[in-house]
Amino acid sequence: MQLPLRRKVERDFWENRLLMLFLILKRALVAFLTVLVVIVLSGVLIHVVPGDPVTAMMAQSVTATPEAMAEMRARLGLDLPVWQQVGLYAWHVLQGDLGTSIRSSESVAQLLLQRLPNTFSLAVSGLVIALAIGIPLGFLAAVNRGRLADTAVMVIAVLGVSIPAFWLGLILMQVFSLKLGWLPVAGSGWRNIILPAFTLGLTYCALVARMTRSALIEVLAEDYIRTARARGLRERQVLLVHALRPALISIVTVVGLVFAYLLGGQVIIENVFSWNGIGRLAVQAMLERDYPMIQGFIVVFATSVVIVSMLIDILYGFLDPRMRQK
Amino acid sequence: MTSTTVTAATLRSLPFTVILGTGLALLIIAAALLAPYLAPFDPMRMAAGPRLAAPSAAHLFGTDEFGRDLLSRVLMGGRLSLGIGVAAVVSGLAIGGLLGLLAAFSGRLVQAVLLRVIDVLYSFPDTLIALALVAFLGPGIENATLAIAISLVPFYARVTYGLAAAERAKPYIEAAQLAGVRPGRLVRVHVMPNIGQSLIVMGTLGFSSAILSAAGLSFLGLGVQPPSPEWGAILASGRNYITKAPWILLFPGVAICLTVLSFNLIGDSLRDLVDPRRKGRP
Amino acid sequence: MSSPYLSVRDLSISFGSGEFRAVRNVSFDLARGEILALVGESGSGKSLTSLSVMRLLPEAARMTGRIEIEGRDIAVLPPRQMEDVRGAKIGMIFQEPMTSLNPVLTIARQMTEGLIRHNGLSRREALAAAATCLEDVGFAEPDRVLRQYPHQLSGGMRQRVMIAAALALKPGILIADEPTTALDVTVQAQVLDLLVDLKSRYGSGILLITHDIGVVAETADRVAVMRGGQILETGTVDEVLGAPTHEYTRALLASHLTVEKSLRLRKDETGVATS
């Protein structure tokens, strides 16, 4: 009696692991295809430049001799047919070669990779702040649905999505750095991260609060909440264990989305606070029309978004028992 | 059932937020339309007053670094911002709507490819798509508008696809198809009238996002160029006077916030009426 | 029969401005070891009545009347004291076993939390007690079930887990709100038999909410027929079903008999015997 049962449990175990692995592989394939689409799109983008990209790029340069322009055209592969150029570009990118910056003559991949840790640390700090503020606010609103606290949170939330992040950043800078002198205005030290991180966190906590609220309201209407109450549990336990846990699992699924939006807002915020991340590098490249750099930025940025949302999907698979073992 | 029955009773049942949002939006639109008459000074005229003057009776919003009247600039800037928003939403909705309909009414392969690409683009924030496009198109008001319009396409395409696919599943469409109605006519006569209202509501949602993108692009120097009084552009130049003349940052920022807020208030409430299953997407 | 454990007097429930009363002057008693069936069509107020005994009515509902448990009126208890009564004095199981268990918590967690909260057991003691209860409701491998999540169990298994979790707290009465309606026909009988069996083993009284007069006839000791928020007639099952005094009860019985008769006829015709 003991042995067959154990065998069955073991077999279930391995079946679950295999299924999980299969799901992860499938998700990774989707992620790879997404990145591929982005690479091709960014390869195509250079051809939507009105007029001749080389002329546009070298417009501000004093070394814009016909020879130099021809040389650059060849270097960028612009003398080939479009489909070949895009194919060549994609091929190079897949090998980790994002080309050379026109302004600094350095490897685009190198330049971007150097700044990636800065960008990542700011994004994660912003996300943590957004979650730390947004989830409790959403919880408060859902539990007091229709009452004053709910209305207050929803007002904050709609204000939050209506305030441009860069403007909020400027205001925080004005108050906390210039008026009160508590925090540095710009730079890349650990004290410098506080203001930009809070700017991002405060901007995107509204989104998190709304998602938390709607997820929790949905859960609170479930039969199993009534069951938990009928069991005589303390209301605190009903809310924190029976309601918040399933709600958090569904919130995890949208964290990837919040992260993508946060990264998008961050491009501007890095410029407001002179934070040395890829967003600042990218805007500089955009102003200088350093096309390989811009393409590289798009690819690196898109890949980060795709990888994060893939990781979150996989994390969701581990968190939700319905996904974990089926 | 039909739009003709939208009467006073429906209006009364509208949430307070919609009324507030609509009132605010109408006020802002009126201010933008009447800006040339309302503005006390020519927004481009330098030395209309002292440089970097604080708000006063003569200059309600103060003046900027060239002595231009900020109230006049913010008012005229509203024309630019709203204009970019409207142009971007209309063209974005047109392109996105067409793609969405195409996806809903085409064969399996076309549909799969279209949806996949739309989904990929949809997973990136629209501000970022606009930024990337402007980077290649080059700065300027036309390019910025075009870029913002395209950045809204994935959203509109997905919404339209969702609505059209739901409509397509209804029996009357099948009946019409069996009766030999051509796809073009089917969409024009049967589908569009049924999803048109929903699409207009979705239009207001894209509008606030378009305003934010426009301000962001101009702030970075990639959108509307100075000396045009676009709100984001005013903020960009006012940034250098953050301690000396904080009002240059205050008023255009508040103008952006109120505009976006009013359309968010309208869109959020109406969205629930149009698409009750939608959740959490900004 | 001992003195009533639960005694409901003049219970009325209204919504909104109070013009419409969904439940009107309902009174009944229930003793330990007894099964009282509240029978009626949907909307008759039977589920609201049971929820009011748990004080789990929706926020919009207003309730008047007395609900006494062992002589104490719980209708006026403050919420935190009511939390001590729920589960411990009155347990409840619901119609939908598929959605009534929390999908992200293990069966162990959901079965032990009440024991830890009400009986002050340690986690390990609670697990042992839960395992015993699962055996009582017919699980051969309780330890395996404890480690599982609800989605890994069938509907019938989940309802048995629900029953085990409620009875583990040894409540004086158990409210069963349409406990078999959502289950397969074959499982329905098993669950009903289980309830009757456990009633005698645990000594709890059962308030059985059902629309199915066949279920009443098979399981209940006494029955109260509800319609439009009122109790039309009440008495032992033999009295009421044997000699219904009320027109509506007769109609209920008649419709049930017709269905059963026609089913039997069909079975005879096709010669297919179903259990």
XYZ file of N, CA and C in Angstrom, chain C residues 65-273:
627
model
N -35.015 40.837 15.158
C -35.415 39.569 15.737
C -34.345 39.039 16.663
N -34.615 37.869 17.238
C -33.652 37.274 18.165
C -33.092 35.985 17.567
N -31.775 35.805 17.722
C -31.156 34.543 17.333
C -30.370 34.071 18.548
N -30.907 33.055 19.230
C -30.253 32.630 20.466
C -29.491 31.334 20.259
N -28.259 31.340 20.760
C -27.482 30.108 20.782
C -27.202 29.793 22.241
N -27.641 28.661 22.680
C -27.543 28.274 24.096
C -28.045 29.414 24.981
N -29.145 30.028 24.563
C -29.787 31.048 25.378
C -29.203 32.438 25.238
N -28.110 32.595 24.455
C -27.501 33.924 24.304
C -27.885 34.514 22.949
N -28.371 35.745 22.967
C -28.798 36.385 21.717
C -27.573 36.866 20.933
N -27.301 36.223 19.794
C -26.126 36.602 19.022
C -26.436 37.678 17.980
N -27.723 38.022 17.847
C -28.085 39.031 16.850
C -27.510 40.390 17.213
N -27.199 40.573 18.505
C -26.723 41.886 18.940
C -25.240 41.861 19.299
N -24.572 40.717 19.071
C -23.147 40.629 19.431
C -22.308 41.569 18.574
N -21.312 42.218 19.174
C -20.388 43.014 18.360
C -19.576 42.090 17.440
N -19.118 42.619 16.289
C -18.468 41.790 15.267
C -17.352 40.890 15.804
N -16.512 41.426 16.683
C -15.372 40.614 17.127
C -15.819 39.432 17.966
N -16.889 39.612 18.772
C -17.383 38.475 19.549
C -18.081 37.470 18.652
N -18.690 37.983 17.582
C -19.359 37.093 16.632
C -18.326 36.179 15.965
N -17.100 36.720 15.780
C -16.052 35.903 15.173
C -15.727 34.687 16.038
N -15.940 34.814 17.371
C -15.708 33.668 18.245
C -16.821 32.637 18.120
N -18.019 33.104 17.753
C -19.168 32.196 17.646
C -19.105 31.415 16.326
N -18.795 32.124 15.259
C -18.737 31.490 13.939
C -17.710 30.376 13.932
N -18.054 29.288 13.301
C -17.119 28.176 13.225
C -17.172 27.325 14.475
N -17.037 27.961 15.666
C -16.990 27.203 16.908
C -18.376 26.739 17.354
N -19.362 27.637 17.321
C -20.716 27.284 17.763
C -21.600 26.856 16.586
N -21.443 27.564 15.471
C -22.198 27.220 14.273
C -21.226 27.137 13.106
N -21.232 26.021 12.428
C -20.405 25.902 11.232
C -21.292 26.043 10.014
N -20.684 26.264 8.865
C -21.509 26.369 7.673
C -20.769 25.825 6.464
N -21.487 25.098 5.636
C -20.931 24.698 4.339
C -21.854 25.200 3.244
N -21.251 25.435 2.087
C -21.989 26.139 1.045
C -22.252 25.268 -0.183
N -23.019 25.876 -1.071
C -23.468 25.147 -2.256
C -22.335 24.813 -3.218
N -21.396 25.755 -3.387
C -20.402 25.616 -4.449
C -19.078 25.098 -3.917
N -18.866 23.804 -3.895
C -17.599 23.314 -3.362
C -16.418 23.730 -4.245
N -16.689 24.015 -5.540
C -15.590 24.355 -6.436
C -14.971 25.712 -6.096
N -15.790 26.614 -5.550
C -15.275 27.965 -5.316
C -15.208 28.314 -3.836
N -15.630 27.393 -2.980
C -15.697 27.736 -1.565
C -14.400 27.474 -0.813
N -13.424 26.882 -1.495
C -12.112 26.701 -0.871
C -11.132 27.654 -1.537
N -10.239 28.196 -0.729
C -9.264 29.151 -1.260
C -8.257 28.432 -2.163
N -8.166 28.851 -3.436
C -7.344 28.102 -4.392
C -5.845 28.192 -4.139
N -5.387 29.177 -3.383
C -3.938 29.320 -3.226
C -3.434 28.818 -1.872
N -4.322 28.269 -1.060
C -3.886 27.733 0.229
C -4.081 26.217 0.233
N -3.183 25.515 0.922
C -3.310 24.054 0.972
C -4.526 23.675 1.816
N -4.997 22.444 1.596
C -6.103 21.934 2.409
C -5.699 21.971 3.881
N -4.442 21.619 4.160
C -3.971 21.614 5.549
C -4.186 22.985 6.180
N -3.754 24.004 5.476
C -3.878 25.356 5.996
C -5.340 25.701 6.296
N -6.220 25.357 5.345
C -7.616 25.738 5.491
C -8.332 24.905 6.537
N -7.826 23.676 6.771
C -8.479 22.853 7.789
C -7.977 23.165 9.183
N -6.727 23.614 9.279
C -6.171 23.812 10.619
C -6.384 25.212 11.165
N -6.615 26.185 10.314
C -6.655 27.565 10.821
C -7.772 27.766 11.842
N -8.930 27.115 11.599
C -10.031 27.229 12.547
C -9.690 26.564 13.871
N -9.039 25.383 13.783
C -8.671 24.655 15.001
C -7.671 25.448 15.833
N -6.714 26.065 15.150
C -5.712 26.851 15.862
C -6.368 28.068 16.498
N -7.289 28.676 15.739
C -7.922 29.906 16.220
C -8.890 29.636 17.375
N -9.765 28.621 17.230
C -10.826 28.434 18.233
C -10.405 27.520 19.370
N -9.648 26.465 19.048
C -9.368 25.455 20.069
C -7.985 25.613 20.667
N -7.230 26.595 20.194
C -5.908 26.847 20.753
C -4.930 25.706 20.556
N -5.132 24.929 19.491
C -4.212 23.820 19.239
C -2.918 24.348 18.626
N -1.843 23.575 18.784
C -0.616 23.885 18.066
C -0.796 23.426 16.630
N 0.119 23.840 15.752
C -0.003 23.460 14.352
C -0.018 21.958 14.185
N 0.848 21.304 14.962
C 0.968 19.861 14.786
C -0.282 19.138 15.275
N -0.785 19.597 16.437
C -2.022 19.004 16.970
C -3.174 19.219 15.991
N -3.221 20.425 15.441
C -4.305 20.744 14.516
C -4.231 19.853 13.281
N -3.009 19.606 12.802
C -2.841 18.743 11.630
C -3.334 17.332 11.920
N -3.013 16.836 13.110
C -3.453 15.489 13.486
C -4.975 15.432 13.553
N -5.566 16.479 14.179
C -7.026 16.524 14.293
C -7.668 16.593 12.911
N -7.055 17.396 12.026
C -7.600 17.538 10.679
C -7.545 16.206 9.940
N -6.439 15.488 10.122
C -6.306 14.202 9.449
C -7.396 13.233 9.911
N -7.670 13.229 11.218
C -8.720 12.363 11.747
C -10.063 12.710 11.107
N -10.352 13.998 11.029
C -11.629 14.420 10.452
C -11.728 14.010 8.991
N -10.634 14.122 8.255
C -10.655 13.733 6.847
C -10.934 12.239 6.727
N -10.388 11.455 7.668
C -10.688 10.025 7.665
C -12.175 9.807 7.919
N -12.717 10.603 8.842
C -14.135 10.483 9.186
C -15.034 10.747 7.981
N -14.613 11.631 7.109
C -15.467 11.897 5.944
C -15.088 10.995 4.776
N -14.223 10.015 5.022
C -14.025 8.965 4.028
C -12.785 9.077 3.167
N -11.810 9.880 3.571
C -10.574 9.906 2.798
C -9.635 8.820 3.316
N -9.128 8.008 2.409
C -8.260 6.916 2.816
C -6.847 7.414 3.122
N -6.436 8.473 2.424
C -5.068 8.980 2.631
C -5.113 10.439 3.059
N -5.533 10.700 4.294
C -5.711 12.097 4.718
C -4.435 12.930 4.591
N -3.270 12.316 4.862
C -2.044 13.123 4.821
C -1.749 13.636 3.424
N -2.086 12.818 2.441
C -1.890 13.233 1.057
C -2.839 14.392 0.705
N -4.094 14.244 1.121
C -5.076 15.296 0.836
C -4.656 16.611 1.493
N -4.132 16.512 2.699
C -3.747 17.733 3.420
C -2.705 18.526 2.650
N -1.832 17.813 1.942
C -0.762 18.512 1.233
C -1.249 19.117 -0.081
N -2.473 18.745 -0.504
C -2.923 19.170 -1.821
C -3.610 20.536 -1.798
N -3.802 21.065 -3.013
C -4.555 22.301 -3.198
C -5.940 21.947 -3.725
N -6.920 22.816 -3.505
C -8.299 22.496 -3.901
C -8.457 22.028 -5.344
N -7.686 22.630 -6.279
C -7.921 22.273 -7.682
C -7.536 20.832 -7.982
N -6.821 20.196 -7.046
C -6.419 18.805 -7.283
C -7.492 17.815 -6.833
N -8.588 18.342 -6.263
C -9.663 17.474 -5.779
C -10.910 17.625 -6.639
N -11.713 16.581 -6.663
C -12.979 16.655 -7.395
C -14.015 17.400 -6.555
N -15.145 17.715 -7.181
C -16.192 18.454 -6.485
C -16.677 17.741 -5.228
N -16.912 16.454 -5.358
C -17.386 15.680 -4.207
C -16.352 15.665 -3.095
N -15.066 15.517 -3.498
C -13.990 15.509 -2.498
C -13.916 16.852 -1.785
N -14.071 17.925 -2.564
C -13.989 19.251 -1.950
C -15.107 19.459 -0.943
N -16.323 18.989 -1.318
C -17.428 19.178 -0.396
C -17.183 18.370 0.877
N -16.566 17.201 0.727
C -16.254 16.416 1.927
C -15.199 17.126 2.776
N -14.232 17.769 2.097
C -13.234 18.552 2.841
C -13.920 19.686 3.590
N -14.865 20.354 2.909
C -15.607 21.450 3.545
C -16.319 20.944 4.803
N -16.961 19.785 4.656
C -17.694 19.223 5.795
C -16.727 18.889 6.921
N -15.596 18.259 6.548
C -14.620 17.887 7.562
C -14.089 19.125 8.281
N -13.805 20.186 7.505
C -13.245 21.404 8.109
C -14.249 22.024 9.068
N -15.533 21.995 8.697
C -16.550 22.591 9.561
C -16.750 21.743 10.813
N -16.804 20.419 10.622
C -17.100 19.551 11.767
C -15.908 19.401 12.698
N -14.692 19.643 12.193
C -13.500 19.529 13.035
C -13.594 20.439 14.244
N -14.333 21.553 14.084
C -14.455 22.511 15.180
C -15.571 22.113 16.142
N -16.228 20.978 15.857
C -17.324 20.460 16.692
C -18.351 21.535 17.032
N -18.953 22.139 16.030
C -19.967 23.161 16.296
C -21.262 22.509 16.760
N -22.057 23.250 17.553
C -23.327 22.731 18.023
C -24.269 22.456 16.863
N -24.258 23.338 15.877
C -25.039 23.057 14.679
C -24.207 23.374 13.439
N -24.582 22.682 12.375
C -23.934 22.901 11.091
C -25.010 23.355 10.111
N -24.773 24.478 9.469
C -25.710 24.922 8.439
C -25.201 24.428 7.101
N -26.033 23.682 6.401
C -25.628 23.178 5.093
C -26.535 23.807 4.041
N -25.985 24.759 3.302
C -26.780 25.502 2.317
C -26.677 24.814 0.959
N -27.721 24.094 0.596
C -27.740 23.355 -0.672
C -26.440 22.564 -0.873
N -26.089 21.699 0.066
C -24.751 21.097 0.016
C -24.550 20.161 -1.174
N -25.616 19.724 -1.794
C -25.441 18.719 -2.853
C -25.859 19.230 -4.224
N -26.395 20.437 -4.292
C -26.978 20.912 -5.537
C -25.974 20.946 -6.682
N -24.719 21.323 -6.353
C -23.736 21.501 -7.417
C -23.000 20.202 -7.742
N -23.375 19.123 -7.086
C -22.611 17.877 -7.267
C -23.293 16.923 -8.250
N -22.521 15.990 -8.765
C -23.076 14.936 -9.618
C -24.106 14.129 -8.833
N -25.068 13.600 -9.547
C -26.153 12.864 -8.892
C -25.603 11.742 -8.031
N -24.614 11.014 -8.550
C -24.092 9.864 -7.797
C -23.413 10.305 -6.512
N -22.773 11.474 -6.549
C -22.052 11.959 -5.369
C -23.013 12.551 -4.349
N -24.131 13.091 -4.852
C -25.114 13.722 -3.964
C -25.521 12.800 -2.820
N -25.891 11.576 -3.187
C -26.366 10.633 -2.181
C -25.277 10.355 -1.153
N -24.034 10.192 -1.637
C -22.920 9.923 -0.717
C -22.770 11.045 0.300
N -22.819 12.276 -0.178
C -22.611 13.413 0.719
C -23.748 13.494 1.737
N -24.977 13.250 1.284
C -26.114 13.294 2.209
C -25.989 12.219 3.276
N -25.653 10.997 2.837
C -25.466 9.917 3.800
C -24.410 10.289 4.826
N -23.341 10.909 4.307
C -22.232 11.320 5.170
C -22.718 12.306 6.228
N -23.531 13.273 5.801
C -24.037 14.279 6.742
C -24.848 13.612 7.850
N -25.742 12.686 7.455
C -26.594 12.013 8.437
C -25.736 11.198 9.405
N -24.740 10.524 8.831
C -23.863 9.684 9.630
C -23.073 10.528 10.631
N -22.534 11.659 10.138
C -21.703 12.508 10.991
C -22.525 13.179 12.074
N -23.776 13.493 11.729
C -24.662 14.115 12.707
C -24.729 13.241 13.960
N -24.909 11.940 13.754
C -25.020 11.082 14.927
C -23.656 10.912 15.600
N -22.570 10.933 14.792
C -21.257 10.719 15.392
C -20.770 11.953 16.158
N -20.966 13.132 15.584
C -20.473 14.346 16.226
C -21.517 14.990 17.128
N -22.779 14.598 16.939
C -23.833 15.143 17.791
C -24.234 16.570 17.464
N -23.828 17.067 16.285
C -24.236 18.413 15.892
C -25.655 18.374 15.345
N -26.333 19.516 15.493
C -27.594 19.647 14.780
C -27.303 20.158 13.381
N -28.193 19.835 12.430
C -27.952 20.317 11.075
C -29.153 21.133 10.598
N -28.848 22.333 10.098
C -29.880 23.128 9.447
C -29.651 22.969 7.950
N -30.510 22.199 7.313
C -30.303 21.851 5.907
C -31.155 22.764 5.027
N -30.482 23.549 4.214
C -31.201 24.443 3.309
C -31.288 23.756 1.952
N -32.480 23.582 1.424
C -32.589 22.883 0.140
C -33.862 23.268 -0.592
N -33.850 23.073 -1.878
C -35.068 23.277 -2.652
C -35.651 21.921 -3.034
N -34.932 20.866 -2.654
C -35.235 19.524 -3.150
C -35.990 18.742 -2.076
N -37.261 18.557 -2.295
C -38.085 17.924 -1.266
C -37.720 16.449 -1.107
N -37.110 15.881 -2.162
C -36.624 14.508 -2.069
C -35.514 14.398 -1.038
N -34.602 15.372 -1.040
C -33.514 15.405 -0.065
C -34.087 15.500 1.344
N -35.129 16.322 1.501
C -35.770 16.488 2.803
C -36.299 15.146 3.294
N -37.021 14.477 2.430
C -37.649 13.214 2.804
C -36.600 12.194 3.237
N -35.455 12.201 2.568
C -34.439 11.195 2.871
C -33.685 11.468 4.162
N -33.460 12.757 4.481
C -32.504 13.056 5.537
C -33.070 13.747 6.766
N -34.073 14.605 6.617
C -34.438 15.502 7.721
C -35.323 14.824 8.752
N -35.252 15.364 9.998
C -36.195 14.948 11.040
C -37.422 15.842 10.980
N -37.147 17.147 10.919
C -38.248 18.095 10.851
C -38.050 18.964 9.621
N -39.140 19.606 9.212
C -39.058 20.423 8.014
C -39.864 21.701 8.213
N -39.325 22.811 7.649
C -40.085 24.060 7.621
C -40.163 24.486 6.167
N -41.372 24.678 5.678
C -41.550 25.064 4.278
C -41.614 26.585 4.195
N -40.733 27.140 3.375
C -40.683 28.611 3.254
C -41.145 29.060 1.890
N -41.838 30.206 1.878
C -42.183 30.828 0.610
C -42.400 32.317 0.847
N -41.849 33.125 -0.044
C -42.032 34.575 0.067
C -41.556 35.127 1.390
N -40.511 34.521 1.961
C -39.931 35.066 3.183
C -40.606 34.603 4.458
N -41.607 33.754 4.328
C -42.310 33.292 5.528
C -42.261 31.774 5.628
N -42.400 31.283 6.868
C -42.548 29.833 7.039
C -44.036 29.509 6.926
N -44.374 28.680 5.936
C -45.783 28.351 5.713
C -46.254 27.303 6.703
N -45.464 26.236 6.820
C -45.825 25.235 7.814
C -44.578 24.510 8.267
N -44.672 23.984 9.464
C -43.512 23.303 10.010
C -43.967 22.113 10.833
N -43.120 21.100 10.946
C -43.485 19.906 11.688
C -42.503 18.802 11.387
N -42.762 17.603 11.845
C -41.880 16.498 11.505
C -42.051 16.189 10.029
N -41.047 15.495 9.469
C -41.105 15.195 8.040
C -42.343 14.352 7.723
N -42.622 13.393 8.599
C -43.791 12.536 8.362
C -45.077 13.351 8.343
N -45.187 14.262 9.328
C -46.395 15.093 9.398
C -46.566 15.929 8.130
N -45.502 16.666 7.821
C -45.646 17.657 6.756
C -45.745 16.997 5.386
N -44.836 16.061 5.131
C -44.867 15.444 3.810
C -45.980 14.421 3.685
N -46.346 13.812 4.833
C -47.415 12.816 4.805
C -48.776 13.461 4.665
N -48.958 14.546 5.390
C -50.272 15.202 5.334
C -50.110 16.699 5.283
N -49.678 17.206 4.138
C -49.453 18.645 4.046
C -50.751 19.417 4.236
N -50.677 20.459 5.078
C -51.882 21.250 5.298
C -51.935 22.404 4.311
N -50.780 22.746 3.785
C -50.750 23.950 2.952
C -50.748 23.607 1.462
N -51.459 24.406 0.733
C -51.574 24.219 -0.718
C -50.202 24.154 -1.388
N -49.313 25.080 -0.972
C -47.998 25.201 -1.618
C -47.162 23.948 -1.385
N -47.213 23.415 -0.153
C -46.465 22.202 0.151
C -46.942 21.062 -0.732
N -48.235 21.004 -0.912
C -48.811 19.959 -1.758
C -48.279 20.101 -3.189
N -48.246 21.339 -3.643
C -47.753 21.586 -5.006
C -46.295 21.166 -5.136
N -45.507 21.507 -4.113
C -44.093 21.116 -4.116
C -43.952 19.607 -4.220
N -44.712 18.941 -3.366
C -44.669 17.481 -3.339
C -45.085 16.904 -4.682
N -46.170 17.450 -5.205
C -46.724 16.945 -6.462
C -45.705 17.052 -7.587
N -45.053 18.226 -7.669
C -44.105 18.407 -8.761
C -42.955 17.429 -8.619
N -42.550 17.219 -7.387
C -41.445 16.293 -7.175
C -41.845 14.881 -7.589
N -43.059 14.494 -7.189
C -43.514 13.146 -7.510
C -43.638 12.959 -9.012
N -44.154 13.984 -9.678
C -44.303 13.849 -11.132
C -42.956 13.600 -11.786
N -41.982 14.375 -11.358
C -40.653 14.220 -11.937
C -40.144 12.805 -11.707
N -40.296 12.370 -10.429
C -39.761 11.055 -10.107
C -40.488 9.962 -10.892
N -41.799 10.136 -10.983
C -42.599 9.144 -11.686
C -42.188 9.070 -13.150
N -42.066 10.246 -13.739
C -41.734 10.237 -15.162
C -40.356 9.655 -15.386
N -39.450 9.931 -14.453
C -38.103 9.353 -14.569
C -38.187 7.831 -14.513
N -38.975 7.364 -13.543
C -39.100 5.916 -13.372
C -39.692 5.283 -14.637
N -40.690 5.969 -15.177
C -41.327 5.475 -16.395
C -40.301 5.326 -17.514
N -39.496 6.380 -17.666
C -38.520 6.352 -18.757
C -37.541 5.220 -18.572
N -37.152 5.027 -17.316
C -36.187 3.982 -17.024
C -36.768 2.618 -17.423
N -38.055 2.442 -17.080
C -38.701 1.167 -17.405
C -38.775 0.960 -18.915
N -39.086 2.037 -19.595
C -39.238 1.903 -21.046
C -37.942 1.493 -21.714
N -36.859 2.215 -21.351
C -35.603 1.939 -22.043
C -34.897 0.728 -21.454
N -35.303 0.359 -20.253
C -34.689 -0.794 -19.624
C -33.283 -0.526 -19.134
N -32.906 0.735 -19.090
C -31.575 1.065 -18.583
C -31.680 1.348 -17.096
N -30.896 0.653 -16.333
C -30.940 0.875 -14.898
C -29.758 1.721 -14.474
